[in-house]
Amino acid sequence: MSQYEGVSDEELPDNFGYTHRSLFFLSVALGEILIISKPHRKKEELDFLNNFIFKKYNVSLLYTFTMEYCKLLESNKGNSNYAGLHKLNRKVAYLKGKSYQKDFESNGERIDKLINSDFYKHLRMLRDKTFAHTDKSKTGNNFNIHAFTDEQLITAKSHFNEMNSIHSVCAKYFKVEFIISLDDDSSDLFVARQGKYLKHYKENTKDDWDVD
């Protein structure tokens, strides 16, 4: 049995799990990026997040998001790029025939729109020049990676929702329903708790190296 109750692996396109996994990793990375970038935080929370460990964590999240995002929009045929939404779309069309034709065309257009976006071009460049390969920077900086802007965060969330919707259209033809969301607030609660602890520590503890 697959991870989808009541549906055998043989009944699903053989790359269905690949796209689902990439979408899940994409959602985890984006959810954490949104939490780290959350506006209007309390000072103690910002103090906690303004730590080098979170800068390293953010780079790891950007790496994961970029690689999974680009993976989902690859369109090669054959056995390569098995998590691509275009590939899934074609496989569903092969299995379901004319009943899927309308959604096949619609999904194809939606995927192409994502591929033709400036956001995709930006991430593809980041992947090709920095993450998947390492081209020498004109500035000589070998760690030239910047966090998403507010506008890019909005676009990232919109594109994730669109990819998730496309995947759901494919899933419904096999009577599969699943939820991949950005609603996990456990890390946000962690930041809030640690911010309170840091504030209490600063107000009530004098470090050995502190001087009057």
Short mmCIF file of C-alpha atoms in Angstrom, two decimals, residues 52-177:
data_model
loop_
_atom_site.label_atom_id
_atom_site.label_comp_id
_atom_site.label_asym_id
_atom_site.label_seq_id
_atom_site.Cartn_x
_atom_site.Cartn_y
_atom_site.Cartn_z
CA PHE A 52 24.40 33.62 13.56
CA ILE A 53 22.86 30.17 13.89
CA PHE A 54 19.64 31.47 12.35
CA LYS A 55 21.57 33.05 9.50
CA LYS A 56 23.03 29.62 8.74
CA TYR A 57 19.60 28.03 9.18
CA ASN A 58 18.07 30.52 6.75
CA VAL A 59 20.66 29.65 4.09
CA SER A 60 19.80 25.96 4.52
CA LEU A 61 16.10 26.77 4.16
CA LEU A 62 16.74 28.84 1.02
CA TYR A 63 18.76 25.96 -0.40
CA THR A 64 16.00 23.43 0.27
CA PHE A 65 13.27 25.71 -1.06
CA THR A 66 15.20 26.57 -4.22
CA MET A 67 16.15 22.99 -5.06
CA GLU A 68 12.67 21.56 -4.47
CA TYR A 69 10.95 24.46 -6.26
CA CYS A 70 13.12 24.02 -9.35
CA LYS A 71 12.76 20.23 -9.15
CA LEU A 72 8.97 20.52 -9.35
CA LEU A 73 9.18 22.70 -12.47
CA GLU A 74 11.67 20.57 -14.43
CA SER A 75 10.12 19.23 -17.62
CA ASN A 76 12.57 16.61 -18.91
CA LYS A 77 11.18 13.32 -20.17
CA GLY A 78 12.31 9.79 -19.42
CA ASN A 79 13.58 8.77 -16.00
CA SER A 80 15.12 12.14 -15.12
CA ASN A 81 13.40 14.86 -13.07
CA TYR A 82 10.85 12.42 -11.68
CA ALA A 83 9.31 14.96 -9.30
CA GLY A 84 8.35 17.37 -12.10
CA LEU A 85 4.71 18.47 -12.23
CA HIS A 86 4.76 18.38 -16.04
CA LYS A 87 5.77 14.72 -15.88
CA LEU A 88 2.99 13.96 -13.39
CA ASN A 89 0.50 15.77 -15.60
CA ARG A 90 1.51 13.65 -18.61
CA LYS A 91 1.35 10.40 -16.63
CA VAL A 92 -2.15 11.16 -15.35
CA ALA A 93 -3.22 11.93 -18.93
CA TYR A 94 -1.80 8.59 -20.08
CA LEU A 95 -3.65 6.68 -17.36
CA LYS A 96 -6.97 8.56 -17.49
CA GLY A 97 -7.22 9.45 -21.17
CA LYS A 98 -9.94 11.76 -22.47
CA SER A 99 -11.55 12.23 -19.06
CA TYR A 100 -8.45 14.16 -18.00
CA GLN A 101 -7.92 16.15 -21.20
CA LYS A 102 -9.41 19.43 -19.99
CA ASP A 103 -7.46 19.40 -16.71
CA PHE A 104 -4.35 18.21 -18.57
CA GLU A 105 -4.41 21.34 -20.72
CA SER A 106 -5.27 23.61 -17.78
CA ASN A 107 -2.54 22.17 -15.56
CA GLY A 108 -0.01 22.45 -18.37
CA GLU A 109 -0.81 26.13 -18.82
CA ARG A 110 -0.59 26.77 -15.08
CA ILE A 111 2.80 25.05 -14.84
CA ASP A 112 4.12 26.98 -17.84
CA LYS A 113 3.00 30.23 -16.23
CA LEU A 114 5.10 29.41 -13.17
CA ILE A 115 8.08 28.52 -15.36
CA ASN A 116 7.81 31.80 -17.25
CA SER A 117 7.69 33.90 -14.07
CA ASP A 118 10.50 36.19 -12.95
CA PHE A 119 10.55 34.37 -9.60
CA TYR A 120 11.34 31.05 -11.28
CA LYS A 121 14.07 32.68 -13.37
CA HIS A 122 15.58 34.16 -10.20
CA LEU A 123 15.58 30.83 -8.37
CA ARG A 124 16.82 28.92 -11.40
CA MET A 125 19.76 31.32 -11.63
CA LEU A 126 20.43 30.89 -7.90
CA ARG A 127 20.32 27.12 -8.28
CA ASP A 128 22.51 26.97 -11.38
CA LYS A 129 25.08 29.57 -10.36
CA THR A 130 25.33 29.06 -6.60
CA PHE A 131 23.67 25.92 -5.24
CA ALA A 132 23.96 23.20 -7.89
CA HIS A 133 27.18 24.68 -9.31
CA THR A 134 29.58 27.30 -8.00
CA ASP A 135 30.40 30.11 -10.37
CA LYS A 136 32.94 32.69 -9.28
CA SER A 137 31.19 35.82 -8.02
CA LYS A 138 32.07 39.10 -9.66
CA THR A 139 32.54 40.56 -6.19
CA GLY A 140 34.71 37.67 -5.11
CA ASN A 141 32.22 36.76 -2.37
CA ASN A 142 31.75 33.00 -2.19
CA PHE A 143 28.71 33.30 0.10
CA ASN A 144 26.63 35.77 -1.88
CA ILE A 145 23.18 34.57 -0.77
CA HIS A 146 20.40 36.95 0.25
CA ALA A 147 17.15 36.30 2.08
CA PHE A 148 13.85 36.69 0.23
CA THR A 149 12.40 40.18 0.03
CA ASP A 150 8.85 40.76 1.29
CA GLU A 151 7.59 40.68 -2.29
CA GLN A 152 9.43 37.43 -3.00
CA LEU A 153 7.94 35.87 0.13
CA ILE A 154 4.44 36.71 -1.12
CA THR A 155 5.29 35.20 -4.51
CA ALA A 156 6.83 32.10 -2.94
CA LYS A 157 3.66 31.45 -0.96
CA SER A 158 1.48 32.06 -4.01
CA HIS A 159 3.56 29.69 -6.16
CA PHE A 160 3.52 26.99 -3.49
CA ASN A 161 -0.27 27.21 -3.29
CA GLU A 162 -0.49 26.96 -7.08
CA MET A 163 1.77 23.89 -7.21
CA ASN A 164 -0.19 22.29 -4.38
CA SER A 165 -3.44 22.96 -6.25
CA ILE A 166 -2.10 21.44 -9.48
CA HIS A 167 -0.99 18.34 -7.60
CA SER A 168 -4.41 18.09 -5.95
CA VAL A 169 -6.13 18.18 -9.36
CA CYS A 170 -4.01 15.18 -10.37
CA ALA A 171 -4.75 13.40 -7.10
CA LYS A 172 -8.53 13.69 -7.33
CA TYR A 173 -8.58 11.43 -10.41
CA PHE A 174 -7.38 8.63 -8.16
CA LYS A 175 -9.79 9.48 -5.34
CA VAL A 176 -6.88 10.67 -3.20
CA GLU A 177 -7.16 13.66 -0.91
#
